[in-house]
Coordinates of N, CA and C in Angstrom, one line a residue:
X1 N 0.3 16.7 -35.9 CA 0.3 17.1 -34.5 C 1.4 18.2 -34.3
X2 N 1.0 19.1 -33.4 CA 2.3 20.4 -33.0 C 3.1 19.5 -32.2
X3 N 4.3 19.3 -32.2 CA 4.5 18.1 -31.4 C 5.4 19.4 -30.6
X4 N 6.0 20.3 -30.7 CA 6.7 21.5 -30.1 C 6.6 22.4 -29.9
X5 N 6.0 23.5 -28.8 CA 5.3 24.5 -28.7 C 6.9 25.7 -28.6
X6 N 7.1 26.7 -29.2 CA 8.2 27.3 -29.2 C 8.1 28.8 -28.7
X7 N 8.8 29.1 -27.2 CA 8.1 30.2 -26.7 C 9.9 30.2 -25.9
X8 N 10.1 32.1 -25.6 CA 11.0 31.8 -24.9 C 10.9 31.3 -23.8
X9 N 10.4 30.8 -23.3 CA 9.9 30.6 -21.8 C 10.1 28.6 -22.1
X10 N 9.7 27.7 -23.0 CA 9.3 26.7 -23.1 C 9.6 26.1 -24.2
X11 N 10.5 24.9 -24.7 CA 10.8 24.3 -25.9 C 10.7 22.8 -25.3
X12 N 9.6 21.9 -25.3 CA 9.6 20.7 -24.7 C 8.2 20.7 -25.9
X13 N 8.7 18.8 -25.4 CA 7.4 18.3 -26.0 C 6.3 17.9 -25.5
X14 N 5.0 17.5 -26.0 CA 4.0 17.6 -24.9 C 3.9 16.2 -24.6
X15 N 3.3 16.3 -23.3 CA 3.0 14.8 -23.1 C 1.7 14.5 -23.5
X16 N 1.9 12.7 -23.2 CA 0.0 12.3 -23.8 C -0.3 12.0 -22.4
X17 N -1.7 12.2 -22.6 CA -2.8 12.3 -21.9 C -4.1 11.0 -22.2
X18 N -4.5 11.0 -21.0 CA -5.8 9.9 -21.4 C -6.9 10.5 -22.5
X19 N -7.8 10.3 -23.6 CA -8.6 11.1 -23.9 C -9.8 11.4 -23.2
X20 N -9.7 12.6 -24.1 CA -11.3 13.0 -23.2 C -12.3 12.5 -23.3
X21 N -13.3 12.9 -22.6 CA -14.6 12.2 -22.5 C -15.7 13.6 -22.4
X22 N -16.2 13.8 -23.4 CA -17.1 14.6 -23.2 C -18.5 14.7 -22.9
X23 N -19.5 15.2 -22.1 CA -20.7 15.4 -22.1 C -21.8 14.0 -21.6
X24 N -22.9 14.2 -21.3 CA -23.7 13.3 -21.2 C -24.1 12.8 -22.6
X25 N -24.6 13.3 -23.7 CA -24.9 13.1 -24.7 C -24.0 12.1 -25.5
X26 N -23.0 12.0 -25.4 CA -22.1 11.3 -25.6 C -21.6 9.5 -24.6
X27 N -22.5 9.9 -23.5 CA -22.6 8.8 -22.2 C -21.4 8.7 -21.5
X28 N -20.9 9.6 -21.3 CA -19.3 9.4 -20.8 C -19.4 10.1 -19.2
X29 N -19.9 10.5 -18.6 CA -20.2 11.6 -17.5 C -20.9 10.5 -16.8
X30 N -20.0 9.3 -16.5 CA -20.3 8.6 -14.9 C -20.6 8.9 -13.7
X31 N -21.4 7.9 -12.7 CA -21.4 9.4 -11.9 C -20.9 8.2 -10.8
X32 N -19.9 8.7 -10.4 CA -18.9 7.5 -10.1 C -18.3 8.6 -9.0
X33 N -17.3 8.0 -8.0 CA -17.0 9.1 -7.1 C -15.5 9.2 -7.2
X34 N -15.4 10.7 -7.5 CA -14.5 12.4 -7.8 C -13.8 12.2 -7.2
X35 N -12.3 12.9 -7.4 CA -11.4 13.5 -6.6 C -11.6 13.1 -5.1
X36 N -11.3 11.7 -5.1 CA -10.7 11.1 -3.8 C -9.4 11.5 -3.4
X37 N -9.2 11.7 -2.2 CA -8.6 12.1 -1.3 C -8.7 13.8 -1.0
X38 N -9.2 13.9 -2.4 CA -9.6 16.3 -1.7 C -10.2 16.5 -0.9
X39 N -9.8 17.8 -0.3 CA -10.8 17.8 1.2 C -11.8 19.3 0.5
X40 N -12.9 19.3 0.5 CA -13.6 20.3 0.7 C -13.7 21.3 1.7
X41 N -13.7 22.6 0.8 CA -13.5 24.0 2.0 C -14.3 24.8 2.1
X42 N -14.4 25.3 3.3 CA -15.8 26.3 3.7 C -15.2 27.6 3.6
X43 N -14.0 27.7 2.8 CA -13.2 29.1 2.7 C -14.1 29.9 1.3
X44 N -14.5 31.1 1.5 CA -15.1 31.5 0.6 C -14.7 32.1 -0.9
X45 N -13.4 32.1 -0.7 CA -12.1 32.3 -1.9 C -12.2 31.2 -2.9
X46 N -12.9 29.7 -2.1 CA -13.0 28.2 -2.9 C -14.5 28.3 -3.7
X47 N -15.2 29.2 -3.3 CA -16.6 29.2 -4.1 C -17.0 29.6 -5.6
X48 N -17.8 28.8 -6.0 CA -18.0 29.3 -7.2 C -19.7 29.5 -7.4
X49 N -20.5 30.6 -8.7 CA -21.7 30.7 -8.7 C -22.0 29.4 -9.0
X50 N -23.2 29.2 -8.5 CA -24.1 28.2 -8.9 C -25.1 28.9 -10.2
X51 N -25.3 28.1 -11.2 CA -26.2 28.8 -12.5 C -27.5 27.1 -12.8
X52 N -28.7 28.2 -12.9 CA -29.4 27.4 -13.5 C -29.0 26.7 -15.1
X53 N -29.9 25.7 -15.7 CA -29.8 26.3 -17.1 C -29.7 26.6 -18.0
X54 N -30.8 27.7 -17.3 CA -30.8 28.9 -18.2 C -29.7 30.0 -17.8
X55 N -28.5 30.1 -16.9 CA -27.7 30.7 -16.4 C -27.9 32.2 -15.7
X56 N -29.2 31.6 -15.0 CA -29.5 32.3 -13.9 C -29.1 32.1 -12.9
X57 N -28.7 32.6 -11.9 CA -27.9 33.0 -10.4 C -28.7 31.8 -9.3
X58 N -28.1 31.2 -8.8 CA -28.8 30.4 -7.9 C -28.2 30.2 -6.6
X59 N -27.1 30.7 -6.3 CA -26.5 30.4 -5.2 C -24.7 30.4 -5.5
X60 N -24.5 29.6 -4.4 CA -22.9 29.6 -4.6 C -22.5 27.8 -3.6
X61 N -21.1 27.5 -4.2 CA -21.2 26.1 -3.6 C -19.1 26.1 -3.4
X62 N -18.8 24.8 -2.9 CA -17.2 25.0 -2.4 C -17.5 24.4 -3.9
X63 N -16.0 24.7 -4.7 CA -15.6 25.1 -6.2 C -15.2 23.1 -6.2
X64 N -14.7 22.9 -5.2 CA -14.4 21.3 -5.6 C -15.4 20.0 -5.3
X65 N -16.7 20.9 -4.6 CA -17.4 19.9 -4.7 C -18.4 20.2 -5.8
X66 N -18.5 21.5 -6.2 CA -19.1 21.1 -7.8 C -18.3 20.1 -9.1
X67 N -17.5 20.2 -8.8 CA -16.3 19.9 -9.9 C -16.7 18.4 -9.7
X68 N -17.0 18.1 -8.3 CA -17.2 16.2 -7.9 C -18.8 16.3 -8.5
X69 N -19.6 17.3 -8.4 CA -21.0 17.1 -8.7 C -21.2 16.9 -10.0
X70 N -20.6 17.6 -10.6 CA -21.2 18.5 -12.2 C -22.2 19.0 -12.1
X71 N -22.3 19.4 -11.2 CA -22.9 21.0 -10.7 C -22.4 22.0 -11.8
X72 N -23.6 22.9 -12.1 CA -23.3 23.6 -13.4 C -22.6 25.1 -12.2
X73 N -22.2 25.8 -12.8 CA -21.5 27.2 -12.4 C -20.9 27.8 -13.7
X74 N -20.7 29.0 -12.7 CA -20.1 29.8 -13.7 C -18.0 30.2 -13.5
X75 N -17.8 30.5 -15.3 CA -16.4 30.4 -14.8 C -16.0 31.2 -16.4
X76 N -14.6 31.3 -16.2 CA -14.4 32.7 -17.1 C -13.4 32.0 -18.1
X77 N -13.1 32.3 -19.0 CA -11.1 31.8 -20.1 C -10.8 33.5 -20.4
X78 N -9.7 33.8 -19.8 CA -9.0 34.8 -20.6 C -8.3 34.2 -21.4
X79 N -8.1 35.5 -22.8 CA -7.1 35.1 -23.8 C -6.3 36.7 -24.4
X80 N -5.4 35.9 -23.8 CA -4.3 37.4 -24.7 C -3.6 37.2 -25.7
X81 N -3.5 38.2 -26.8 CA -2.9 38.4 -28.1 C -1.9 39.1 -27.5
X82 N -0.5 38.6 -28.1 CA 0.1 39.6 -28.8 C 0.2 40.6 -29.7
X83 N 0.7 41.8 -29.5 CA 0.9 42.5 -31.0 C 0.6 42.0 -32.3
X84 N 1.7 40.9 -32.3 CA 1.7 40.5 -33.6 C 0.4 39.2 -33.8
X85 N -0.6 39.0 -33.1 CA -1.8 38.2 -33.1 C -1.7 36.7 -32.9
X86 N -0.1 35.9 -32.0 CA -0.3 35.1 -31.8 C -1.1 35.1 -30.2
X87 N -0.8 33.8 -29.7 CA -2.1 34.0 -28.7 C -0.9 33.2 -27.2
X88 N -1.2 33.5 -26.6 CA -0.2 33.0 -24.9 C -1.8 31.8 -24.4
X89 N -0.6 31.0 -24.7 CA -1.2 29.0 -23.7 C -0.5 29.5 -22.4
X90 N -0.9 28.4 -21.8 CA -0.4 28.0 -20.6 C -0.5 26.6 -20.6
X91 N 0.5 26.1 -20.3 CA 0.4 24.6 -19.2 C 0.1 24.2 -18.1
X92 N -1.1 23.1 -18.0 CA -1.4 23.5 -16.7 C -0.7 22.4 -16.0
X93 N -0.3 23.1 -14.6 CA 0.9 22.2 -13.5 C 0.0 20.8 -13.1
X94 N 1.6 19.8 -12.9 CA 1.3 18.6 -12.7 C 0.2 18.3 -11.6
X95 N 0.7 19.3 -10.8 CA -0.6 19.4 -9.4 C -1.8 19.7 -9.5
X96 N -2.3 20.6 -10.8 CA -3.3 20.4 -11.0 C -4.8 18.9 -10.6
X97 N -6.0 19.6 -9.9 CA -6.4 18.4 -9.4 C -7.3 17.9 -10.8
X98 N -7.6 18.5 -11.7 CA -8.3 17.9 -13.1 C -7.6 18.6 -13.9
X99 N -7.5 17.9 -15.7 CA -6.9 18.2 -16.3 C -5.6 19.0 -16.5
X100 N -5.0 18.2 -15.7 CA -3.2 18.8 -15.1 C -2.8 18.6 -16.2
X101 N -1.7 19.0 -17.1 CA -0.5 19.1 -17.6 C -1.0 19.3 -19.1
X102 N -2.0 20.1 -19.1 CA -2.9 20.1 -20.5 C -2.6 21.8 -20.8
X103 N -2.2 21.7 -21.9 CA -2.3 23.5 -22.6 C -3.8 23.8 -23.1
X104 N -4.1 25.3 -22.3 CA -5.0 25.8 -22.1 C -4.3 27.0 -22.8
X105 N -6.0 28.5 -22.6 CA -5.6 29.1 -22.8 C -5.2 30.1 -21.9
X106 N -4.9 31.6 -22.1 CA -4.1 32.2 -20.9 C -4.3 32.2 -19.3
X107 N -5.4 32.0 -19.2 CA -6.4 31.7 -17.5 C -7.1 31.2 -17.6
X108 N -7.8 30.3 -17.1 CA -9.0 29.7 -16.5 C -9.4 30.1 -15.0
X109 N -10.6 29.9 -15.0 CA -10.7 30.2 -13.2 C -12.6 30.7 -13.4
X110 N -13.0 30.9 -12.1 CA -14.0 31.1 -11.3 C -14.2 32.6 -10.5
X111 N -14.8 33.3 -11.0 CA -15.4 34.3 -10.1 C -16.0 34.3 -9.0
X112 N -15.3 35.1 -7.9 CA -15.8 34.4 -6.6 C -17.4 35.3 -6.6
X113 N -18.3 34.6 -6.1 CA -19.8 34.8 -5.4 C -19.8 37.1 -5.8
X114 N -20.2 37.5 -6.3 CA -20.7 39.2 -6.0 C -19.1 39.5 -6.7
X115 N -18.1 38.8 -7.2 CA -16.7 38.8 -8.0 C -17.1 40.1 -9.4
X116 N -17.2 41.2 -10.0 CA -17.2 41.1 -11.4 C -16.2 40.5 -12.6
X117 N -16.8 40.3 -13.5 CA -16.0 39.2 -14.6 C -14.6 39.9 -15.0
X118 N -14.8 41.0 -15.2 CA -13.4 41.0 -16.0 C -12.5 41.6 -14.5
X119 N -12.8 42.0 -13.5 CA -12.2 42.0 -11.9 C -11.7 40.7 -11.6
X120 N -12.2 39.3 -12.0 CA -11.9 38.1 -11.4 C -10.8 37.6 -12.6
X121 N -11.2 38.4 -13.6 CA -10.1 38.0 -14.6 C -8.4 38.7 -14.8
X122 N -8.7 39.9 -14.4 CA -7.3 40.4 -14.0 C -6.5 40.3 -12.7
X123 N -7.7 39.3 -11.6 CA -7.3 39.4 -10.5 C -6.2 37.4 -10.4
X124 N -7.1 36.7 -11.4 CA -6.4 35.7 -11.7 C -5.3 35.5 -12.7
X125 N -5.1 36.3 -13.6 CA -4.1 36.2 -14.2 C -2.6 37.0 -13.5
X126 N -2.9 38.0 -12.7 CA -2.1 38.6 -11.7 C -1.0 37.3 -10.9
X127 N -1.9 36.8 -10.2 CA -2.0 35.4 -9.1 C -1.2 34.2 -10.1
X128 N -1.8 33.5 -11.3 CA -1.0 33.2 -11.8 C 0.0 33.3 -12.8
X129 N 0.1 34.5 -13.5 CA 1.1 34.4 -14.1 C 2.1 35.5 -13.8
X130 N 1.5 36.9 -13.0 CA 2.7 37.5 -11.9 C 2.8 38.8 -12.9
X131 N 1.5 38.8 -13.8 CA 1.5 40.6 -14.3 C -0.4 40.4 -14.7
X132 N -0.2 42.3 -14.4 CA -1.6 42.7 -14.9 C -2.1 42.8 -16.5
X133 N -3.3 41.9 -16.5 CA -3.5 42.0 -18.3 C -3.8 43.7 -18.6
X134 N -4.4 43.9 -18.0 CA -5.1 45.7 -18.3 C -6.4 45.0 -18.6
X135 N -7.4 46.3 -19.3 CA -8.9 45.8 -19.6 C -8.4 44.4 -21.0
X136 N -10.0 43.9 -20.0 CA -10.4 42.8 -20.6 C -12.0 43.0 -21.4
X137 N -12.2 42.6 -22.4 CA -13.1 42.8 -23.2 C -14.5 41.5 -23.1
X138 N -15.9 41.3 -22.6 CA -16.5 40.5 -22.5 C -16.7 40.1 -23.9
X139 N -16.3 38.9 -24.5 CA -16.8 38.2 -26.0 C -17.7 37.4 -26.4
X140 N -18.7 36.8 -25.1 CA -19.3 35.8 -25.5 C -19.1 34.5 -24.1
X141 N -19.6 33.7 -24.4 CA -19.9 32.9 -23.1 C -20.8 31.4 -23.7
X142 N -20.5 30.5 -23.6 CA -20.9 29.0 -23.6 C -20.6 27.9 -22.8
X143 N -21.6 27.0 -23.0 CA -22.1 26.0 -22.3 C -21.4 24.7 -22.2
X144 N -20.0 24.3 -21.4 CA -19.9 22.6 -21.8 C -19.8 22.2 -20.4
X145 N -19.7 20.8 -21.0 CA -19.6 19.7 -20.0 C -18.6 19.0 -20.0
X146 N -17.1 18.5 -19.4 CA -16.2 17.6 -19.9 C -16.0 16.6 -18.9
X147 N -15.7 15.4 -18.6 CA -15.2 15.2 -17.7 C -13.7 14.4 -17.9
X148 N -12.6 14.6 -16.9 CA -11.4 14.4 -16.7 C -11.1 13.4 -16.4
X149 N -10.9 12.6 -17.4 CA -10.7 10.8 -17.0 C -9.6 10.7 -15.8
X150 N -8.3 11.7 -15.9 CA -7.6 10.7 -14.7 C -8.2 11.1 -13.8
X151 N -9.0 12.0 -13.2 CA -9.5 12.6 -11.6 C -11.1 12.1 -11.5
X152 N -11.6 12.0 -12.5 CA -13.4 11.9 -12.3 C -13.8 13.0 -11.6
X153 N -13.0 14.0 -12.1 CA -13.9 15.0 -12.0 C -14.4 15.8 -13.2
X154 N -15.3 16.6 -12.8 CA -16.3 17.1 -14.1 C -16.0 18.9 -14.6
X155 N -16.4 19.6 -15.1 CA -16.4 20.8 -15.8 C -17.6 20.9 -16.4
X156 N -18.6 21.3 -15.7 CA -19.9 21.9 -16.1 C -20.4 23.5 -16.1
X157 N -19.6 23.9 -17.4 CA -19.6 25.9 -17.0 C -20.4 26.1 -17.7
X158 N -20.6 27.6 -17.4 CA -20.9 28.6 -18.4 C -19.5 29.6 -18.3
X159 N -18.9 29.3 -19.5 CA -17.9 30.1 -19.6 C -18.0 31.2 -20.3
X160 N -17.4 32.1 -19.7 CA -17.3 33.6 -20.2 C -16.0 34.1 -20.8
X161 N -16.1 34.4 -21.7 CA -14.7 34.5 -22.8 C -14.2 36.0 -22.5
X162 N -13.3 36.2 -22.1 CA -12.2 37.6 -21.8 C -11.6 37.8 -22.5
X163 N -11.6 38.4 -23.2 CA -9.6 39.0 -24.4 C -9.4 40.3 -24.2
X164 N -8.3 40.0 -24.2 CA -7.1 41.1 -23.8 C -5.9 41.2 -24.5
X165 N -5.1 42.1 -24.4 CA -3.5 42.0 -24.8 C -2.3 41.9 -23.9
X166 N -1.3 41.0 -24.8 CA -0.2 41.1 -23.9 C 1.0 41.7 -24.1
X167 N 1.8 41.8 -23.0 CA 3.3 43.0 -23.6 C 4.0 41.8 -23.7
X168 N 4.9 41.1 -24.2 CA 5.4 40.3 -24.3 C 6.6 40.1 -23.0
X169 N 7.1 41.2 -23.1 CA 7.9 42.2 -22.3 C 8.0 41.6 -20.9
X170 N 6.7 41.4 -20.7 CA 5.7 41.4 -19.2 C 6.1 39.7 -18.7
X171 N 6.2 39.2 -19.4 CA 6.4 37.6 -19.1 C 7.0 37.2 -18.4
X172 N 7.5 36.5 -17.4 CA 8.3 36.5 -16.0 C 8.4 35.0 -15.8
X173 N 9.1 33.7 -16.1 CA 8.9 32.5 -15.5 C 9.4 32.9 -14.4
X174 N 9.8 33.6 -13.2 CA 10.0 33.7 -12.0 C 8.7 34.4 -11.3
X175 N 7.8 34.9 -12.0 CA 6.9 35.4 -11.6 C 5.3 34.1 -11.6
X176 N 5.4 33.2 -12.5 CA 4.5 32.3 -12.3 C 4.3 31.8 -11.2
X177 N 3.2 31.1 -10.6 CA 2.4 30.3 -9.7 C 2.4 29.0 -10.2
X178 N 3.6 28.5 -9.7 CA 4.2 26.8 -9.9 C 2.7 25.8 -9.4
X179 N 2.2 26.2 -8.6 CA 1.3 25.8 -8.7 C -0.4 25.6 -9.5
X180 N 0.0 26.7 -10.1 CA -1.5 26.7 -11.6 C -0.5 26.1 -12.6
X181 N 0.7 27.0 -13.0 CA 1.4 26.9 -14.6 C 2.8 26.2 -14.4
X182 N 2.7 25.3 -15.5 CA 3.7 24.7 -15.4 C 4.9 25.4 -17.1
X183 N 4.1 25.8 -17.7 CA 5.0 26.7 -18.8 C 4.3 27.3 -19.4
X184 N 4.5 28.4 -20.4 CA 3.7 29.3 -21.5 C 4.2 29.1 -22.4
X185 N 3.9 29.5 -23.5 CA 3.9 29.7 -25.1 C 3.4 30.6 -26.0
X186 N 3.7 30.6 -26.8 CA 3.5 32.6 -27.6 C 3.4 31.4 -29.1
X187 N 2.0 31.2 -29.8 CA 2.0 30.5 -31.0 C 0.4 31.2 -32.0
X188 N 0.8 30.9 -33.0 CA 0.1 31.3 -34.0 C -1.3 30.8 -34.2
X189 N -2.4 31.5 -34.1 CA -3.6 31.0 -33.3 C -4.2 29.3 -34.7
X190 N -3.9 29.8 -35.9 CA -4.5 28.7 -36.9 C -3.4 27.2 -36.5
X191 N -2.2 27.3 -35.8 CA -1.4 26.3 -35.7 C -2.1 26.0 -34.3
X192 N -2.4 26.3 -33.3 CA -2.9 26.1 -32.2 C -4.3 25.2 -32.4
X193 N -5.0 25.7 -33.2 CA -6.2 24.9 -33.8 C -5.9 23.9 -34.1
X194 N -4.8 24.1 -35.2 CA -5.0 23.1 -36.1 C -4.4 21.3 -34.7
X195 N -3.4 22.0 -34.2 CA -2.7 21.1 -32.8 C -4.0 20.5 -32.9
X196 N -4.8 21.5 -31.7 CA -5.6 20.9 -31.0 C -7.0 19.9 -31.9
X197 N -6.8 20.1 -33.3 CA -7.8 19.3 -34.1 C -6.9 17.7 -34.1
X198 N -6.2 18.0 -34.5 CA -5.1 17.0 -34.7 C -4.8 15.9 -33.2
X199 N -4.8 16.5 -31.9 CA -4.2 15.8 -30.7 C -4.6 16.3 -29.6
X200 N -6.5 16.5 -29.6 CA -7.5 17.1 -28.5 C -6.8 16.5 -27.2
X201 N -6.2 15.6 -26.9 CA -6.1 14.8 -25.4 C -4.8 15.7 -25.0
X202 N -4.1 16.5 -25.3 CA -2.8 17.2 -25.3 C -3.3 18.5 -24.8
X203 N -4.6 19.2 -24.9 CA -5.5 20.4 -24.7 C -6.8 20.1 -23.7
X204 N -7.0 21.3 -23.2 CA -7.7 21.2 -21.8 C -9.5 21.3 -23.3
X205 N -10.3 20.2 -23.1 CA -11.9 20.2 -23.9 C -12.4 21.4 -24.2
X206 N -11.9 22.9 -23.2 CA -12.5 23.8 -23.7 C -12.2 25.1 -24.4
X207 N -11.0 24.8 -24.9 CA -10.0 25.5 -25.8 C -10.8 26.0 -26.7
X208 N -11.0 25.3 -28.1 CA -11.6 25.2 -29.4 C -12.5 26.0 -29.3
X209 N -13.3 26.3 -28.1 CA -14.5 27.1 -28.6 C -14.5 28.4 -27.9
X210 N -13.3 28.3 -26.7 CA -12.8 29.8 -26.0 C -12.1 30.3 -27.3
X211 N -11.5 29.6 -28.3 CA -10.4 30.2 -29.1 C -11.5 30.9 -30.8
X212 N -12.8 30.4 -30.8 CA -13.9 30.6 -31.5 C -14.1 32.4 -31.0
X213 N -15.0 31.7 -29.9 CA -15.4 32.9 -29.4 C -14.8 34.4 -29.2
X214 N -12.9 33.9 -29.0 CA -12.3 35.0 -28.8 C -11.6 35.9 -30.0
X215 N -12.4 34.8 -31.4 CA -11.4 35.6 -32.1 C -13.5 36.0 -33.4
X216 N -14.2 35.7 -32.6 CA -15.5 35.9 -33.5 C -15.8 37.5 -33.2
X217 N -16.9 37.4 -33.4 CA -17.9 38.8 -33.1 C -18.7 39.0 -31.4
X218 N -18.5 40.0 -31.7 CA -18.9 40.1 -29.9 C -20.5 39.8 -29.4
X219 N -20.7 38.9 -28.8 CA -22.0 38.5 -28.3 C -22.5 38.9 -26.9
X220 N -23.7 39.1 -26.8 CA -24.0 38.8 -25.7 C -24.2 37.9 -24.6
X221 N -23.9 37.7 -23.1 CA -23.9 36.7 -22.4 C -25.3 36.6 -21.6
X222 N -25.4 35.4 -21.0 CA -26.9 35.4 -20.6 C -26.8 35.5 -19.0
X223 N -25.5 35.6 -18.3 CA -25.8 35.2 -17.2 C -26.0 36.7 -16.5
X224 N -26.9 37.1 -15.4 CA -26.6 37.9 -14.8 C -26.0 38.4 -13.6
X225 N -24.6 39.0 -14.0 CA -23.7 39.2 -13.0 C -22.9 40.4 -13.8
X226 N -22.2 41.2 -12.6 CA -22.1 42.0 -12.5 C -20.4 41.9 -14.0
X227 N -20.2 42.8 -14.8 CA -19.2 42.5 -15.1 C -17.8 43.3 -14.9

């Protein structure tokens, strides 16, 4: 287990987490009722695409009542390298309403409705971590399902893989959004693996295969939207 993630920003240990629960296939995806006490919003900043599928365009829905559905949508992971090819986590904050306090990779998030992908990706990493990535590179895009034992809520994407680079330089813990990130880390991508092989309940379900995708061959994605 990485039991210490070493960044100047962050020298703590991680906490434990309930394990995950993945997919239907597996029978774990109750359909039991979500994120009690959230209030759903008709604010259009809260929306996310709706995807068939086959990750065709179907509409748009409030982002936390898909999350209570497992309503499939679409949604993005940035990932930035360093120079030297380690890779920037994030922690996600305690407030977080599913899979809070779990190291992820650099962004997660949702493109808003007519959003383009790598536009929704620099526009979220801006927001939370308080600098611009520059261009983002489309790598590829797949399909999971997780759901988040403490909230009952779900994660039904089509995720779309982003990589980028980072200046190290650029890093700001005064510049973060206390409310997405609770810390960062600058770690060596086969140690990050190997963590997350080792102590998956410590890591947000869809790391492993954002961290695949971002470091494979460039693929094409199926969904149609603008990028």
């Amino acid at each position: 287990m990485l039991a210490l993630f070493e960044s100047e920003h962050v020298l703590r240990r991680v906490r434990d987490h309930p394990d995950i629960e993945l997919g239907r296939a597996r029978g774990t995806c109750r359909r039991e009722p979500r994120g009690r006490g959230l209030t759903v919003s008709d604010d259009v900043d809260d929306a996310v695409v709706l995807l068939r599928a086959d990750a065709a365009v179907i509409g748009s829905m409030d982002k936390l009542a898909a999350h209570q559905r497992a309503t499939r949508h679409l949604a993005f992971s940035v990932v930035l390298f360093a120079s030297d090819g380690r890779v920037l986590l994030q922690r996600r904050a305690a407030s977080k309403y599913h899979f809070a306090g779990r190291w992820s990779n650099t962004c997660c998030s949702h493109p808003r409705p007519g959003e383009p992908l790598r536009a929704a990706g620099r526009r979220r990493t801006r927001e939370e971590l308080g600098f611009d990535p520059g261009p983002l590179e489309v790598r590829g895009a797949f399909w999971y399902e997780a759901r988040d034992p403490a909230s009952g809520l779900v994660e039904h994407e089509y995720d779309v893989v982003l990589v980028g680079g980072v200046d190290t330089a650029a890093l700001d813990r005064d510049r973060f959004d206390r409310a997405d990130i609770e810390a960062t880390a600058l770690n060596a991508l086969d140690a990050v693996r190997a963590a997350c092989a080792e102590s998956p309940r410590d890591f947000t379900p869809w790391l492993p295969d954002v961290l695949d995708i971002a470091t494979g061959r460039p693929r094409p994605i199926a969904v149609d939207v603008p990028y």
